[in-house]
PDB file of C-alpha atoms and ligand atoms in Angstrom:
ATOM      1  CA  MET A   1     157.114  -4.484  49.797  1.00  0.00           C
ATOM      2  CA  LYS A   2     154.556  -2.769  52.046  1.00  0.00           C
ATOM      3  CA  TYR A   3     152.383   0.175  51.074  1.00  0.00           C
ATOM      4  CA  TYR A   4     151.181   2.312  53.980  1.00  0.00           C
ATOM      5  CA  ILE A   5     149.264   5.572  53.848  1.00  0.00           C
ATOM      6  CA  ILE A   6     149.474   8.198  56.579  1.00  0.00           C
ATOM      7  CA  PHE A   7     146.173  10.005  56.452  1.00  0.00           C
ATOM      8  CA  GLY A   8     144.604  13.080  58.022  1.00  0.00           C
ATOM      9  CA  PRO A   9     143.792  16.751  57.500  1.00  0.00           C
ATOM     10  CA  PRO A  10     146.490  19.305  56.689  1.00  0.00           C
ATOM     11  CA  GLY A  11     148.576  19.953  59.787  1.00  0.00           C
ATOM     12  CA  ALA A  12     147.575  16.686  61.472  1.00  0.00           C
ATOM     13  CA  GLY A  13     151.204  15.710  62.025  1.00  0.00           C
ATOM     14  CA  LYS A  14     151.607  13.313  59.113  1.00  0.00           C
ATOM     15  CA  GLY A  15     155.128  14.489  58.310  1.00  0.00           C
ATOM     16  CA  THR A  16     156.303  14.225  61.913  1.00  0.00           C
ATOM     17  CA  GLN A  17     154.956  10.709  62.375  1.00  0.00           C
ATOM     18  CA  SER A  18     156.279   9.650  58.953  1.00  0.00           C
ATOM     19  CA  SER A  19     159.847  10.597  59.939  1.00  0.00           C
ATOM     20  CA  LEU A  20     159.568   8.409  63.030  1.00  0.00           C
ATOM     21  CA  LEU A  21     158.091   5.521  61.016  1.00  0.00           C
ATOM     22  CA  VAL A  22     160.832   5.757  58.394  1.00  0.00           C
ATOM     23  CA  GLU A  23     163.496   5.251  61.043  1.00  0.00           C
ATOM     24  CA  LYS A  24     161.826   2.436  62.907  1.00  0.00           C
ATOM     25  CA  TYR A  25     160.483   0.398  59.987  1.00  0.00           C
ATOM     26  CA  LYS A  26     162.968   1.241  57.200  1.00  0.00           C
ATOM     27  CA  LEU A  27     160.285   2.735  55.000  1.00  0.00           C
ATOM     28  CA  LYS A  28     160.618   5.373  52.315  1.00  0.00           C
ATOM     29  CA  HIS A  29     158.538   8.498  52.930  1.00  0.00           C
ATOM     30  CA  ILE A  30     156.761   9.831  49.855  1.00  0.00           C
ATOM     31  CA  SER A  31     155.080  13.202  50.421  1.00  0.00           C
ATOM     32  CA  THR A  32     153.409  14.481  47.264  1.00  0.00           C
ATOM     33  CA  GLY A  33     153.337  18.006  48.761  1.00  0.00           C
ATOM     34  CA  HIS A  34     157.106  17.820  49.288  1.00  0.00           C
ATOM     35  CA  LEU A  35     157.723  16.443  45.778  1.00  0.00           C
ATOM     36  CA  LEU A  36     155.595  19.240  44.313  1.00  0.00           C
ATOM     37  CA  ARG A  37     157.439  21.913  46.326  1.00  0.00           C
ATOM     38  CA  GLU A  38     160.720  20.511  44.925  1.00  0.00           C
ATOM     39  CA  GLU A  39     159.331  20.904  41.398  1.00  0.00           C
ATOM     40  CA  ILE A  40     158.365  24.510  42.210  1.00  0.00           C
ATOM     41  CA  GLU A  41     161.865  25.220  43.452  1.00  0.00           C
ATOM     42  CA  LYS A  42     163.364  23.774  40.252  1.00  0.00           C
ATOM     43  CA  MET A  43     160.883  25.854  38.246  1.00  0.00           C
ATOM     44  CA  SER A  44     160.130  22.776  36.140  1.00  0.00           C
ATOM     45  CA  GLU A  45     157.096  22.614  33.857  1.00  0.00           C
ATOM     46  CA  VAL A  46     155.175  20.700  36.564  1.00  0.00           C
ATOM     47  CA  GLY A  47     156.364  23.162  39.208  1.00  0.00           C
ATOM     48  CA  ILE A  48     155.095  26.153  37.271  1.00  0.00           C
ATOM     49  CA  ILE A  49     151.643  24.561  36.920  1.00  0.00           C
ATOM     50  CA  ALA A  50     151.583  23.443  40.573  1.00  0.00           C
ATOM     51  CA  LYS A  51     152.696  26.745  42.099  1.00  0.00           C
ATOM     52  CA  GLY A  52     149.539  28.746  41.463  1.00  0.00           C
ATOM     53  CA  LEU A  53     147.259  25.901  42.504  1.00  0.00           C
ATOM     54  CA  ILE A  54     149.090  25.145  45.753  1.00  0.00           C
ATOM     55  CA  GLU A  55     149.332  28.783  46.786  1.00  0.00           C
ATOM     56  CA  LYS A  56     145.598  29.253  46.533  1.00  0.00           C
ATOM     57  CA  GLY A  57     144.911  25.993  48.393  1.00  0.00           C
ATOM     58  CA  SER A  58     143.609  23.955  45.429  1.00  0.00           C
ATOM     59  CA  PHE A  59     144.664  20.451  44.479  1.00  0.00           C
ATOM     60  CA  VAL A  60     147.113  19.755  41.682  1.00  0.00           C
ATOM     61  CA  ASP A  61     145.685  17.685  38.786  1.00  0.00           C
ATOM     62  CA  ASP A  62     145.499  13.928  39.250  1.00  0.00           C
ATOM     63  CA  SER A  63     147.528  13.296  36.083  1.00  0.00           C
ATOM     64  CA  ILE A  64     150.556  15.131  37.521  1.00  0.00           C
ATOM     65  CA  VAL A  65     150.368  13.521  40.944  1.00  0.00           C
ATOM     66  CA  LEU A  66     149.738  10.035  39.560  1.00  0.00           C
ATOM     67  CA  GLU A  67     152.726  10.245  37.254  1.00  0.00           C
ATOM     68  CA  MET A  68     154.933  11.129  40.241  1.00  0.00           C
ATOM     69  CA  ILE A  69     153.553   8.151  42.181  1.00  0.00           C
ATOM     70  CA  ARG A  70     153.886   5.784  39.208  1.00  0.00           C
ATOM     71  CA  LYS A  71     157.585   6.666  38.983  1.00  0.00           C
ATOM     72  CA  VAL A  72     158.115   6.093  42.692  1.00  0.00           C
ATOM     73  CA  ILE A  73     156.474   2.668  42.580  1.00  0.00           C
ATOM     74  CA  CYS A  74     158.089   1.474  39.370  1.00  0.00           C
ATOM     75  CA  GLU A  75     161.580   2.704  40.216  1.00  0.00           C
ATOM     76  CA  ALA A  76     161.556   1.413  43.795  1.00  0.00           C
ATOM     77  CA  ASP A  77     164.907   0.305  45.148  1.00  0.00           C
ATOM     78  CA  PRO A  78     164.474  -3.376  46.132  1.00  0.00           C
ATOM     79  CA  SER A  79     166.306  -2.772  49.438  1.00  0.00           C
ATOM     80  CA  VAL A  80     163.419  -0.590  50.666  1.00  0.00           C
ATOM     81  CA  MET A  81     160.996  -2.488  52.942  1.00  0.00           C
ATOM     82  CA  GLY A  82     158.045  -0.367  51.933  1.00  0.00           C
ATOM     83  CA  PHE A  83     156.583   3.078  51.482  1.00  0.00           C
ATOM     84  CA  ILE A  84     154.677   5.511  53.577  1.00  0.00           C
ATOM     85  CA  PHE A  85     152.556   7.764  51.378  1.00  0.00           C
ATOM     86  CA  ASP A  86     151.758  11.171  52.852  1.00  0.00           C
ATOM     87  CA  GLY A  87     149.295  13.533  51.149  1.00  0.00           C
ATOM     88  CA  PHE A  88     148.364  10.829  48.652  1.00  0.00           C
ATOM     89  CA  PRO A  89     145.780   9.634  47.754  1.00  0.00           C
ATOM     90  CA  ARG A  90     143.757  12.787  48.363  1.00  0.00           C
ATOM     91  CA  THR A  91     140.605  11.972  46.405  1.00  0.00           C
ATOM     92  CA  ILE A  92     138.551   8.893  45.609  1.00  0.00           C
ATOM     93  CA  SER A  93     139.751   9.026  42.015  1.00  0.00           C
ATOM     94  CA  GLN A  94     143.379   9.023  43.197  1.00  0.00           C
ATOM     95  CA  ALA A  95     142.661   6.089  45.531  1.00  0.00           C
ATOM     96  CA  LYS A  96     141.124   4.069  42.696  1.00  0.00           C
ATOM     97  CA  ALA A  97     144.020   4.877  40.380  1.00  0.00           C
ATOM     98  CA  PHE A  98     146.456   3.935  43.161  1.00  0.00           C
ATOM     99  CA  ASP A  99     144.770   0.547  43.640  1.00  0.00           C
ATOM    100  CA  GLN A 100     145.028  -0.110  39.915  1.00  0.00           C
ATOM    101  CA  LEU A 101     148.659   0.974  39.801  1.00  0.00           C
ATOM    102  CA  LEU A 102     149.657  -1.313  42.683  1.00  0.00           C
ATOM    103  CA  GLN A 103     147.680  -4.199  41.260  1.00  0.00           C
ATOM    104  CA  PHE A 104     148.997  -3.797  37.729  1.00  0.00           C
ATOM    105  CA  HIS A 105     152.676  -3.161  38.464  1.00  0.00           C
ATOM    106  CA  LYS A 106     153.259  -5.072  41.694  1.00  0.00           C
ATOM    107  CA  LYS A 107     150.297  -7.417  42.150  1.00  0.00           C
ATOM    108  CA  ARG A 108     149.828  -5.746  45.534  1.00  0.00           C
ATOM    109  CA  SER A 109     147.410  -3.489  47.400  1.00  0.00           C
ATOM    110  CA  VAL A 110     147.500  -0.875  50.168  1.00  0.00           C
ATOM    111  CA  ASN A 111     148.461  -2.553  53.478  1.00  0.00           C
ATOM    112  CA  ALA A 112     147.024   0.030  55.880  1.00  0.00           C
ATOM    113  CA  VAL A 113     145.762   3.578  56.202  1.00  0.00           C
ATOM    114  CA  LEU A 114     147.030   5.122  59.443  1.00  0.00           C
ATOM    115  CA  SER A 115     144.641   7.983  60.074  1.00  0.00           C
ATOM    116  CA  LEU A 116     145.444  10.853  62.451  1.00  0.00           C
ATOM    117  CA  GLU A 117     142.164  12.259  63.725  1.00  0.00           C
ATOM    118  CA  VAL A 118     142.327  15.938  64.715  1.00  0.00           C
ATOM    119  CA  ASP A 119     139.671  18.678  65.139  1.00  0.00           C
ATOM    120  CA  ASP A 120     139.602  21.688  62.813  1.00  0.00           C
ATOM    121  CA  SER A 121     140.458  24.181  65.590  1.00  0.00           C
ATOM    122  CA  LEU A 122     143.678  22.353  66.442  1.00  0.00           C
ATOM    123  CA  ILE A 123     144.593  22.136  62.750  1.00  0.00           C
ATOM    124  CA  VAL A 124     144.549  25.927  62.362  1.00  0.00           C
ATOM    125  CA  GLU A 125     146.659  26.321  65.483  1.00  0.00           C
ATOM    126  CA  ARG A 126     149.221  23.779  64.252  1.00  0.00           C
ATOM    127  CA  ILE A 127     149.452  25.226  60.745  1.00  0.00           C
ATOM    128  CA  ASN A 128     150.014  28.706  62.187  1.00  0.00           C
ATOM    129  CA  LYS A 129     152.867  27.328  64.237  1.00  0.00           C
ATOM    130  CA  ARG A 130     154.301  25.516  61.201  1.00  0.00           C
ATOM    131  CA  ALA A 131     154.098  28.758  59.194  1.00  0.00           C
ATOM    132  CA  GLU A 132     156.503  30.381  61.646  1.00  0.00           C
ATOM    133  CA  ILE A 133     158.966  27.486  61.410  1.00  0.00           C
ATOM    134  CA  GLU A 134     158.840  26.422  57.748  1.00  0.00           C
ATOM    135  CA  GLY A 135     157.643  29.585  56.005  1.00  0.00           C
ATOM    136  CA  ARG A 136     155.495  27.699  53.461  1.00  0.00           C
ATOM    137  CA  ARG A 137     153.519  30.091  51.274  1.00  0.00           C
ATOM    138  CA  ASP A 138     150.365  27.956  51.470  1.00  0.00           C
ATOM    139  CA  ASP A 139     150.488  28.266  55.275  1.00  0.00           C
ATOM    140  CA  SER A 140     150.762  32.051  55.278  1.00  0.00           C
ATOM    141  CA  SER A 141     147.144  33.184  54.928  1.00  0.00           C
ATOM    142  CA  ILE A 142     144.139  32.152  56.975  1.00  0.00           C
ATOM    143  CA  GLU A 143     141.947  32.104  53.821  1.00  0.00           C
ATOM    144  CA  THR A 144     144.220  29.522  52.184  1.00  0.00           C
ATOM    145  CA  ILE A 145     144.345  27.419  55.349  1.00  0.00           C
ATOM    146  CA  LEU A 146     140.554  27.432  55.688  1.00  0.00           C
ATOM    147  CA  CYS A 147     140.159  26.592  52.005  1.00  0.00           C
ATOM    148  CA  ARG A 148     142.445  23.571  52.429  1.00  0.00           C
ATOM    149  CA  ILE A 149     140.511  22.386  55.460  1.00  0.00           C
ATOM    150  CA  GLN A 150     137.226  22.729  53.577  1.00  0.00           C
ATOM    151  CA  THR A 151     138.633  20.868  50.570  1.00  0.00           C
ATOM    152  CA  TYR A 152     139.853  18.157  52.927  1.00  0.00           C
ATOM    153  CA  HIS A 153     136.342  17.633  54.310  1.00  0.00           C
ATOM    154  CA  LYS A 154     134.762  17.634  50.881  1.00  0.00           C
ATOM    155  CA  LYS A 155     137.214  15.675  48.742  1.00  0.00           C
ATOM    156  CA  THR A 156     139.582  13.765  51.024  1.00  0.00           C
ATOM    157  CA  GLU A 157     137.396  12.671  53.936  1.00  0.00           C
ATOM    158  CA  PRO A 158     135.293  10.351  51.706  1.00  0.00           C
ATOM    159  CA  LEU A 159     138.407   8.166  51.557  1.00  0.00           C
ATOM    160  CA  ILE A 160     137.696   7.123  55.134  1.00  0.00           C
ATOM    161  CA  VAL A 161     134.655   5.123  54.009  1.00  0.00           C
ATOM    162  CA  TYR A 162     136.541   3.853  50.955  1.00  0.00           C
ATOM    163  CA  TYR A 163     139.301   2.309  53.073  1.00  0.00           C
ATOM    164  CA  LYS A 164     136.974   1.240  55.907  1.00  0.00           C
ATOM    165  CA  GLU A 165     135.001  -0.818  53.399  1.00  0.00           C
ATOM    166  CA  ARG A 166     138.230  -2.512  52.382  1.00  0.00           C
ATOM    167  CA  GLY A 167     139.263  -3.197  55.996  1.00  0.00           C
ATOM    168  CA  LYS A 168     142.365  -1.010  55.708  1.00  0.00           C
ATOM    169  CA  TYR A 169     141.405   1.934  57.929  1.00  0.00           C
ATOM    170  CA  PHE A 170     143.106   2.416  61.324  1.00  0.00           C
ATOM    171  CA  PRO A 171     142.094   5.545  63.290  1.00  0.00           C
ATOM    172  CA  ILE A 172     144.559   7.125  65.730  1.00  0.00           C
ATOM    173  CA  LYS A 173     143.917  10.009  68.134  1.00  0.00           C
ATOM    174  CA  GLY A 174     145.981  12.885  66.728  1.00  0.00           C
ATOM    175  CA  ASP A 175     145.674  15.355  69.611  1.00  0.00           C
ATOM    176  CA  LEU A 176     148.174  13.645  71.897  1.00  0.00           C
ATOM    177  CA  PRO A 177     151.906  14.284  72.398  1.00  0.00           C
ATOM    178  CA  VAL A 178     154.036  13.170  69.414  1.00  0.00           C
ATOM    179  CA  GLU A 179     155.555  10.191  71.303  1.00  0.00           C
ATOM    180  CA  ASP A 180     152.148   8.895  72.412  1.00  0.00           C
ATOM    181  CA  ILE A 181     150.758   9.051  68.888  1.00  0.00           C
ATOM    182  CA  PHE A 182     153.810   7.222  67.629  1.00  0.00           C
ATOM    183  CA  LYS A 183     153.418   4.526  70.281  1.00  0.00           C
ATOM    184  CA  ASN A 184     149.819   3.977  69.163  1.00  0.00           C
ATOM    185  CA  ILE A 185     150.849   3.819  65.509  1.00  0.00           C
ATOM    186  CA  CYS A 186     153.550   1.272  66.342  1.00  0.00           C
ATOM    187  CA  GLN A 187     150.981  -0.934  68.090  1.00  0.00           C
ATOM    188  CA  ILE A 188     148.929  -0.963  64.913  1.00  0.00           C
ATOM    189  CA  MET A 189     152.003  -1.639  62.785  1.00  0.00           C
ATOM    190  CA  GLU A 190     152.884  -4.637  64.988  1.00  0.00           C
ATOM    191  CA  SER A 191     149.350  -6.005  64.788  1.00  0.00           C
ATOM    192  CA  ILE A 192     149.317  -5.948  60.988  1.00  0.00           C
ATOM    193  CA  LYS A 193     152.936  -6.687  60.160  1.00  0.00           C
ATOM    194  CA  ASN A 194     152.252 -10.154  58.753  1.00  0.00           C
ATOM    195  CA  GLU A 195     149.384  -9.133  56.516  1.00  0.00           C
TER     196      GLU A 195
HETATM  197  P1  ADP B 201     149.342  19.606  54.049  1.00  0.00           P
HETATM  198  O1  ADP B 201     150.162  19.561  55.281  1.00  0.00           O
HETATM  199  O2  ADP B 201     148.544  20.863  53.918  1.00  0.00           O
HETATM  200  O3  ADP B 201     148.528  18.380  53.835  1.00  0.00           O
HETATM  201  P2  ADP B 201     151.024  18.862  51.755  1.00  0.00           P
HETATM  202  O4  ADP B 201     152.478  19.144  51.791  1.00  0.00           O
HETATM  203  O5  ADP B 201     150.584  17.444  51.859  1.00  0.00           O
HETATM  204  O6  ADP B 201     150.406  19.779  52.886  1.00  0.00           O
HETATM  205  O7  ADP B 201     150.366  19.452  50.396  1.00  0.00           O
HETATM  206  C1  ADP B 201     150.506  20.801  50.031  1.00  0.00           C
HETATM  207  C2  ADP B 201     149.690  21.085  48.775  1.00  0.00           C
HETATM  208  O8  ADP B 201     150.205  20.317  47.668  1.00  0.00           O
HETATM  209  C3  ADP B 201     148.210  20.722  48.837  1.00  0.00           C
HETATM  210  O9  ADP B 201     147.412  21.717  49.441  1.00  0.00           O
HETATM  211  C4  ADP B 201     147.888  20.544  47.339  1.00  0.00           C
HETATM  212  O10 ADP B 201     147.746  21.791  46.691  1.00  0.00           O
HETATM  213  C5  ADP B 201     149.150  19.895  46.784  1.00  0.00           C
HETATM  214  N1  ADP B 201     149.059  18.417  46.805  1.00  0.00           N
HETATM  215  C6  ADP B 201     149.773  17.570  47.609  1.00  0.00           C
HETATM  216  N2  ADP B 201     149.416  16.289  47.388  1.00  0.00           N
HETATM  217  C7  ADP B 201     148.458  16.303  46.450  1.00  0.00           C
HETATM  218  C8  ADP B 201     147.658  15.307  45.811  1.00  0.00           C
HETATM  219  N3  ADP B 201     147.779  14.006  46.124  1.00  0.00           N
HETATM  220  N4  ADP B 201     146.751  15.686  44.872  1.00  0.00           N
HETATM  221  C9  ADP B 201     146.600  16.974  44.563  1.00  0.00           C
HETATM  222  N5  ADP B 201     147.293  17.982  45.112  1.00  0.00           N
HETATM  223  C10 ADP B 201     148.224  17.665  46.057  1.00  0.00           C
END
């Protein structure tokens, strides 16, 4: 079982590239943002807590997110070749907890962090476009978008050093056409497939 992370700021194209990866490499895509939006739709206890936080651009508590991830890992269908985590881990504390979880339950570790590098100006443009298509509430105001970008720089970007130090970090230019980005990701996937 392989454990990949697709990494990058909000609106970097993680979801788009994940869909392509799922098809080509028979992976299961786990987007914590998507799982949380499902909980909101169901109006579950978790969804009610998450709604307010997501709509103002804050992170949901680690305990909630980690429980969702623990379930995914422990209940994995053995026919799945691996996972692509999208939107997780988002903080150093989540990354450390993730390492422990993989080690404890599966005697494994993260295989690679595929990082889409995109400038802030392009992120805003892309999220505005996504807002028109998907109608997500957290994409609808510029204040919320800017808050998420700021939070990304402050809390999520430190993960770059964390994974670089562990030799797991693979940067990819994110401002190219979708197919070109995917081609570059596939090259990386081929180069690390036996690790
Ligand atoms: P984006 O494209 O902005 O990265 P996501 O769908 O990944 O969107 O996440 C949407 C929101 O869900 C985040 O802004 C955050 O509030 C919440 N969220 C998603 N993943 C996590 C996580 N790992 N930890 C905390 N909050 C999360």
